[in-house]
């Protein structure tokens, strides 16, 4: 008989949890998987389990709109986001898995004088940080994205911040590629395994209780995005995080018409075109804290209304589907990669609306923090910075209205 699509090895092995691991990572999103991958690749720590309550990549990693850029303002942000963007350049080769990194370029539009000043400032900061971005005028914006109406009348395009090596990647492939590489190193990726409690003795972590039983560990990495507050509560401390839904939608597929990513932050909308031809569209976060992973009608209306002056063609599109993810937002719109009050417990969260782009850099840095107790890439992102007033303000660069 002809063998068609049978006899394939599983991309990652299905194993029952062992009694004990050197390190447990909670959350098999991109950040959790990348953390495990670099623990193995950079530090030889492979007695690792990644525990996922649902399915691998089913959180924000599989729900985001995949924009990758590193045009942030502050030096610690530029360091970690540019490290991440540069790791995306070679990720398909590193993982031997096609993550479809597409550095098609990202424009952040300036549609007010305030934004013109803000983005010119960012372009200067990026030049000092070694991040290649450029302030471009309205005519160049139109050249890069001809479907755009730059004349207003309400919000004419005045120019933009252009990052030519920003772009997109296939979100599921990033999760799947890391998962396969972790499994190949002998790590256990365990799905449908929810962490319910964090066990500690004398202020040090000793294990977790899960829906698949108790599992011991020496080190624990909490990498659960919108559920970070819930995990922190299990370990007995609080995090300065708010969880809120961020929604997105896609149109019916149409012919290729836009080969850059555009973010229009004054009007609260952004758009790119997927390889299938769908226009991928998103707006600001929901206006209230919630754990609802769903879309809502008013969000479609608000977002399409926001974008239709700048992209008149979307008035004629049918919208195909919408969804939501729970993002973990900090007060300064920067992430937390940190030790915690519990010895052996580390936390990686607070990426909010913008962590897809950060997956490889965050995993690289978090692995170093967990392996060595310190990383130059995470030094400034401690959870204790909020107590000390050392904020890393990225409210403009976050690019998505909160
Ligand atoms: P997740 O992928 O959410 O992974 C966390 C995992 O932890 C989940 O799978 C969850 O099930 C698991 N978990 C939770 N609790 C437990 C438990 N108790 N036990 C076991 N497992 C648990 N970022 C960008 O850079 N560019 C974008 O264009 C962009 N667009 C976005 C659009 C939308 C609509 C959304 C929602 C987000 C967007 N983001 C974007 C943000 C980005 O998706 C996130 O910052 C990033 O994916 C977070 O990854 P993560 O691995 O930390 O979280
Ligand atoms: O962080 O670039 C971003 C982003 C775009 C849309 C959602 N997040």
PDB file of C-alpha atoms in Angstrom, residues 172-342:
ATOM      1  CA  UNK A 172       3.246  28.497  15.592  1.00  0.00           C
ATOM      2  CA  UNK A 173       6.476  27.482  13.888  1.00  0.00           C
ATOM      3  CA  UNK A 174       8.497  29.369  16.490  1.00  0.00           C
ATOM      4  CA  UNK A 175       6.829  27.346  19.271  1.00  0.00           C
ATOM      5  CA  UNK A 176       7.009  24.064  17.351  1.00  0.00           C
ATOM      6  CA  UNK A 177      10.648  24.567  16.334  1.00  0.00           C
ATOM      7  CA  UNK A 178      11.771  25.241  19.901  1.00  0.00           C
ATOM      8  CA  UNK A 179       9.658  22.347  21.239  1.00  0.00           C
ATOM      9  CA  UNK A 180      11.208  19.884  18.812  1.00  0.00           C
ATOM     10  CA  UNK A 181      14.718  21.099  19.615  1.00  0.00           C
ATOM     11  CA  UNK A 182      14.044  20.804  23.377  1.00  0.00           C
ATOM     12  CA  UNK A 183      12.664  17.292  22.944  1.00  0.00           C
ATOM     13  CA  UNK A 184      15.687  16.321  20.831  1.00  0.00           C
ATOM     14  CA  UNK A 185      17.925  17.420  23.745  1.00  0.00           C
ATOM     15  CA  UNK A 186      16.039  14.996  26.022  1.00  0.00           C
ATOM     16  CA  UNK A 187      13.791  17.555  27.717  1.00  0.00           C
ATOM     17  CA  UNK A 188      10.160  16.693  28.487  1.00  0.00           C
ATOM     18  CA  UNK A 189       7.465  18.907  26.961  1.00  0.00           C
ATOM     19  CA  UNK A 190       4.349  17.927  28.913  1.00  0.00           C
ATOM     20  CA  UNK A 191       0.993  19.257  27.743  1.00  0.00           C
ATOM     21  CA  UNK A 192      -2.301  19.237  29.672  1.00  0.00           C
ATOM     22  CA  UNK A 193      -0.298  19.503  32.873  1.00  0.00           C
ATOM     23  CA  UNK A 194      -1.473  22.480  34.903  1.00  0.00           C
ATOM     24  CA  UNK A 195       0.624  23.715  37.803  1.00  0.00           C
ATOM     25  CA  UNK A 196      -1.693  24.107  40.805  1.00  0.00           C
ATOM     26  CA  UNK A 197       0.739  24.812  43.653  1.00  0.00           C
ATOM     27  CA  UNK A 198       4.377  25.734  44.250  1.00  0.00           C
ATOM     28  CA  UNK A 199       6.014  23.799  47.089  1.00  0.00           C
ATOM     29  CA  UNK A 200       8.843  25.349  49.106  1.00  0.00           C
ATOM     30  CA  UNK A 201      10.938  24.493  52.162  1.00  0.00           C
ATOM     31  CA  UNK A 202      12.762  27.153  54.193  1.00  0.00           C
ATOM     32  CA  UNK A 203      12.144  29.800  51.553  1.00  0.00           C
ATOM     33  CA  UNK A 204      13.448  27.644  48.691  1.00  0.00           C
ATOM     34  CA  UNK A 205      11.463  25.978  45.947  1.00  0.00           C
ATOM     35  CA  UNK A 206      11.357  22.155  46.036  1.00  0.00           C
ATOM     36  CA  UNK A 207       8.673  21.365  43.464  1.00  0.00           C
ATOM     37  CA  UNK A 208       5.216  21.878  42.059  1.00  0.00           C
ATOM     38  CA  UNK A 209       1.877  20.105  42.313  1.00  0.00           C
ATOM     39  CA  UNK A 210       0.240  19.545  38.968  1.00  0.00           C
ATOM     40  CA  UNK A 211      -2.803  17.892  37.419  1.00  0.00           C
ATOM     41  CA  UNK A 212      -0.401  15.028  36.588  1.00  0.00           C
ATOM     42  CA  UNK A 213       0.873  14.765  40.166  1.00  0.00           C
ATOM     43  CA  UNK A 214       3.714  16.275  42.209  1.00  0.00           C
ATOM     44  CA  UNK A 215       7.033  16.982  40.456  1.00  0.00           C
ATOM     45  CA  UNK A 216      10.214  18.055  42.277  1.00  0.00           C
ATOM     46  CA  UNK A 217      12.763  20.545  40.980  1.00  0.00           C
ATOM     47  CA  UNK A 218      15.783  22.592  42.040  1.00  0.00           C
ATOM     48  CA  UNK A 219      14.839  25.625  39.966  1.00  0.00           C
ATOM     49  CA  UNK A 220      11.493  26.887  38.708  1.00  0.00           C
ATOM     50  CA  UNK A 221      10.904  29.337  35.862  1.00  0.00           C
ATOM     51  CA  UNK A 222       7.435  30.889  35.707  1.00  0.00           C
ATOM     52  CA  UNK A 223       6.785  31.915  32.116  1.00  0.00           C
ATOM     53  CA  UNK A 224       3.003  32.130  31.878  1.00  0.00           C
ATOM     54  CA  UNK A 225       2.273  35.631  30.492  1.00  0.00           C
ATOM     55  CA  UNK A 226      -1.335  36.556  31.408  1.00  0.00           C
ATOM     56  CA  UNK A 227      -1.388  34.074  34.286  1.00  0.00           C
ATOM     57  CA  UNK A 228       1.785  35.362  35.959  1.00  0.00           C
ATOM     58  CA  UNK A 229      -0.148  36.866  38.856  1.00  0.00           C
ATOM     59  CA  UNK A 230      -1.853  33.511  39.460  1.00  0.00           C
ATOM     60  CA  UNK A 231       1.481  31.640  39.559  1.00  0.00           C
ATOM     61  CA  UNK A 232       3.085  34.284  41.760  1.00  0.00           C
ATOM     62  CA  UNK A 233       0.216  33.911  44.208  1.00  0.00           C
ATOM     63  CA  UNK A 234       0.921  30.164  44.369  1.00  0.00           C
ATOM     64  CA  UNK A 235       4.510  31.001  45.340  1.00  0.00           C
ATOM     65  CA  UNK A 236       3.365  33.576  47.902  1.00  0.00           C
ATOM     66  CA  UNK A 237       4.352  36.903  46.344  1.00  0.00           C
ATOM     67  CA  UNK A 238       2.681  39.595  44.255  1.00  0.00           C
ATOM     68  CA  UNK A 239       3.676  40.978  40.863  1.00  0.00           C
ATOM     69  CA  UNK A 240       2.997  44.490  39.530  1.00  0.00           C
ATOM     70  CA  UNK A 241       1.110  43.077  36.537  1.00  0.00           C
ATOM     71  CA  UNK A 242      -2.347  43.649  35.111  1.00  0.00           C
ATOM     72  CA  UNK A 243      -3.896  40.996  32.865  1.00  0.00           C
ATOM     73  CA  UNK A 244      -6.030  42.264  30.031  1.00  0.00           C
ATOM     74  CA  UNK A 245      -7.300  40.963  26.690  1.00  0.00           C
ATOM     75  CA  UNK A 246      -5.695  42.084  23.433  1.00  0.00           C
ATOM     76  CA  UNK A 247      -7.684  41.273  20.314  1.00  0.00           C
ATOM     77  CA  UNK A 248      -6.921  40.904  16.630  1.00  0.00           C
ATOM     78  CA  UNK A 249      -8.780  40.016  13.446  1.00  0.00           C
ATOM     79  CA  UNK A 250      -8.094  38.965   9.865  1.00  0.00           C
ATOM     80  CA  UNK A 251      -9.905  39.732   6.628  1.00  0.00           C
ATOM     81  CA  UNK A 252     -10.710  37.410   3.786  1.00  0.00           C
ATOM     82  CA  UNK A 253      -7.596  36.664   1.699  1.00  0.00           C
ATOM     83  CA  UNK A 254      -6.919  39.103  -1.129  1.00  0.00           C
ATOM     84  CA  UNK A 255      -4.182  39.571  -3.728  1.00  0.00           C
ATOM     85  CA  UNK A 256      -0.810  40.805  -2.422  1.00  0.00           C
ATOM     86  CA  UNK A 257      -1.174  44.551  -1.843  1.00  0.00           C
ATOM     87  CA  UNK A 258       1.070  45.415   1.093  1.00  0.00           C
ATOM     88  CA  UNK A 259       4.594  44.116   1.672  1.00  0.00           C
ATOM     89  CA  UNK A 260       5.483  46.074   4.818  1.00  0.00           C
ATOM     90  CA  UNK A 261       4.037  46.149   8.339  1.00  0.00           C
ATOM     91  CA  UNK A 262       2.371  49.418   9.357  1.00  0.00           C
ATOM     92  CA  UNK A 263       1.527  50.535  12.884  1.00  0.00           C
ATOM     93  CA  UNK A 264      -0.626  53.637  13.320  1.00  0.00           C
ATOM     94  CA  UNK A 265      -0.457  54.329  17.003  1.00  0.00           C
ATOM     95  CA  UNK A 266      -2.309  57.632  17.194  1.00  0.00           C
ATOM     96  CA  UNK A 267      -5.455  56.032  15.806  1.00  0.00           C
ATOM     97  CA  UNK A 268      -4.800  52.705  17.608  1.00  0.00           C
ATOM     98  CA  UNK A 269      -4.484  50.267  14.759  1.00  0.00           C
ATOM     99  CA  UNK A 270      -1.955  48.275  12.791  1.00  0.00           C
ATOM    100  CA  UNK A 271      -1.978  46.067   9.717  1.00  0.00           C
ATOM    101  CA  UNK A 272       0.106  43.645   7.661  1.00  0.00           C
ATOM    102  CA  UNK A 273      -0.696  41.043   5.019  1.00  0.00           C
ATOM    103  CA  UNK A 274      -0.187  37.359   5.745  1.00  0.00           C
ATOM    104  CA  UNK A 275       1.300  34.928   3.254  1.00  0.00           C
ATOM    105  CA  UNK A 276      -2.235  33.584   2.724  1.00  0.00           C
ATOM    106  CA  UNK A 277      -3.362  37.073   1.688  1.00  0.00           C
ATOM    107  CA  UNK A 278      -5.407  37.936   4.776  1.00  0.00           C
ATOM    108  CA  UNK A 279      -5.053  41.448   6.120  1.00  0.00           C
ATOM    109  CA  UNK A 280      -3.936  40.982   9.756  1.00  0.00           C
ATOM    110  CA  UNK A 281      -5.377  43.783  11.858  1.00  0.00           C
ATOM    111  CA  UNK A 282      -5.247  44.770  15.515  1.00  0.00           C
ATOM    112  CA  UNK A 283      -5.906  47.670  17.843  1.00  0.00           C
ATOM    113  CA  UNK A 284      -5.586  48.604  21.498  1.00  0.00           C
ATOM    114  CA  UNK A 285      -6.140  46.422  24.563  1.00  0.00           C
ATOM    115  CA  UNK A 286      -9.571  45.973  26.133  1.00  0.00           C
ATOM    116  CA  UNK A 287     -10.375  48.783  28.530  1.00  0.00           C
ATOM    117  CA  UNK A 288     -10.692  46.631  31.649  1.00  0.00           C
ATOM    118  CA  UNK A 289      -8.766  43.770  33.263  1.00  0.00           C
ATOM    119  CA  UNK A 290     -10.003  40.310  32.320  1.00  0.00           C
ATOM    120  CA  UNK A 291      -8.982  36.738  31.518  1.00  0.00           C
ATOM    121  CA  UNK A 292     -11.193  36.350  28.438  1.00  0.00           C
ATOM    122  CA  UNK A 293      -9.415  34.811  25.443  1.00  0.00           C
ATOM    123  CA  UNK A 294     -12.048  35.961  22.949  1.00  0.00           C
ATOM    124  CA  UNK A 295     -12.845  38.741  20.530  1.00  0.00           C
ATOM    125  CA  UNK A 296     -15.767  41.161  20.797  1.00  0.00           C
ATOM    126  CA  UNK A 297     -17.861  43.038  18.216  1.00  0.00           C
ATOM    127  CA  UNK A 298     -17.129  46.535  19.481  1.00  0.00           C
ATOM    128  CA  UNK A 299     -13.420  45.905  19.017  1.00  0.00           C
ATOM    129  CA  UNK A 300     -13.858  45.118  15.301  1.00  0.00           C
ATOM    130  CA  UNK A 301     -15.795  48.318  14.825  1.00  0.00           C
ATOM    131  CA  UNK A 302     -13.365  50.479  16.790  1.00  0.00           C
ATOM    132  CA  UNK A 303     -10.274  49.103  15.079  1.00  0.00           C
ATOM    133  CA  UNK A 304     -11.611  49.188  11.540  1.00  0.00           C
ATOM    134  CA  UNK A 305     -12.963  52.709  12.133  1.00  0.00           C
ATOM    135  CA  UNK A 306      -9.527  53.769  13.399  1.00  0.00           C
ATOM    136  CA  UNK A 307      -7.719  52.460  10.313  1.00  0.00           C
ATOM    137  CA  UNK A 308     -10.170  53.215   7.496  1.00  0.00           C
ATOM    138  CA  UNK A 309      -9.035  56.793   6.850  1.00  0.00           C
ATOM    139  CA  UNK A 310      -5.409  55.695   6.419  1.00  0.00           C
ATOM    140  CA  UNK A 311      -6.303  52.436   4.612  1.00  0.00           C
ATOM    141  CA  UNK A 312      -9.537  53.188   2.691  1.00  0.00           C
ATOM    142  CA  UNK A 313      -9.422  49.739   1.004  1.00  0.00           C
ATOM    143  CA  UNK A 314     -10.367  47.968   4.219  1.00  0.00           C
ATOM    144  CA  UNK A 315     -13.880  49.434   3.970  1.00  0.00           C
ATOM    145  CA  UNK A 316     -14.545  46.887   1.199  1.00  0.00           C
ATOM    146  CA  UNK A 317     -13.130  43.825   2.974  1.00  0.00           C
ATOM    147  CA  UNK A 318     -15.073  41.061   4.678  1.00  0.00           C
ATOM    148  CA  UNK A 319     -13.603  40.166   8.050  1.00  0.00           C
ATOM    149  CA  UNK A 320     -13.012  36.446   8.487  1.00  0.00           C
ATOM    150  CA  UNK A 321     -12.287  35.785  12.147  1.00  0.00           C
ATOM    151  CA  UNK A 322     -11.228  37.448  15.396  1.00  0.00           C
ATOM    152  CA  UNK A 323      -9.750  36.295  18.690  1.00  0.00           C
ATOM    153  CA  UNK A 324      -8.116  37.497  21.892  1.00  0.00           C
ATOM    154  CA  UNK A 325      -5.199  36.694  24.174  1.00  0.00           C
ATOM    155  CA  UNK A 326      -4.467  37.655  27.771  1.00  0.00           C
ATOM    156  CA  UNK A 327      -1.501  39.976  27.929  1.00  0.00           C
ATOM    157  CA  UNK A 328       0.480  40.771  31.083  1.00  0.00           C
ATOM    158  CA  UNK A 329       1.061  44.492  31.329  1.00  0.00           C
ATOM    159  CA  UNK A 330       3.472  46.315  33.654  1.00  0.00           C
ATOM    160  CA  UNK A 331       3.296  49.998  34.622  1.00  0.00           C
ATOM    161  CA  UNK A 332       6.359  50.980  32.571  1.00  0.00           C
ATOM    162  CA  UNK A 333       5.452  48.682  29.632  1.00  0.00           C
ATOM    163  CA  UNK A 334       8.725  46.778  30.056  1.00  0.00           C
ATOM    164  CA  UNK A 335       9.093  43.097  30.936  1.00  0.00           C
ATOM    165  CA  UNK A 336      10.148  41.425  34.167  1.00  0.00           C
ATOM    166  CA  UNK A 337      13.010  38.879  34.041  1.00  0.00           C
ATOM    167  CA  UNK A 338      13.905  38.377  37.625  1.00  0.00           C
ATOM    168  CA  UNK A 339      14.758  36.461  40.729  1.00  0.00           C
ATOM    169  CA  UNK A 340      11.879  36.444  43.190  1.00  0.00           C
ATOM    170  CA  UNK A 341      11.468  36.412  46.983  1.00  0.00           C
ATOM    171  CA  UNK A 342      11.529  32.574  46.791  1.00  0.00           C
TER     172      UNK A 342
END
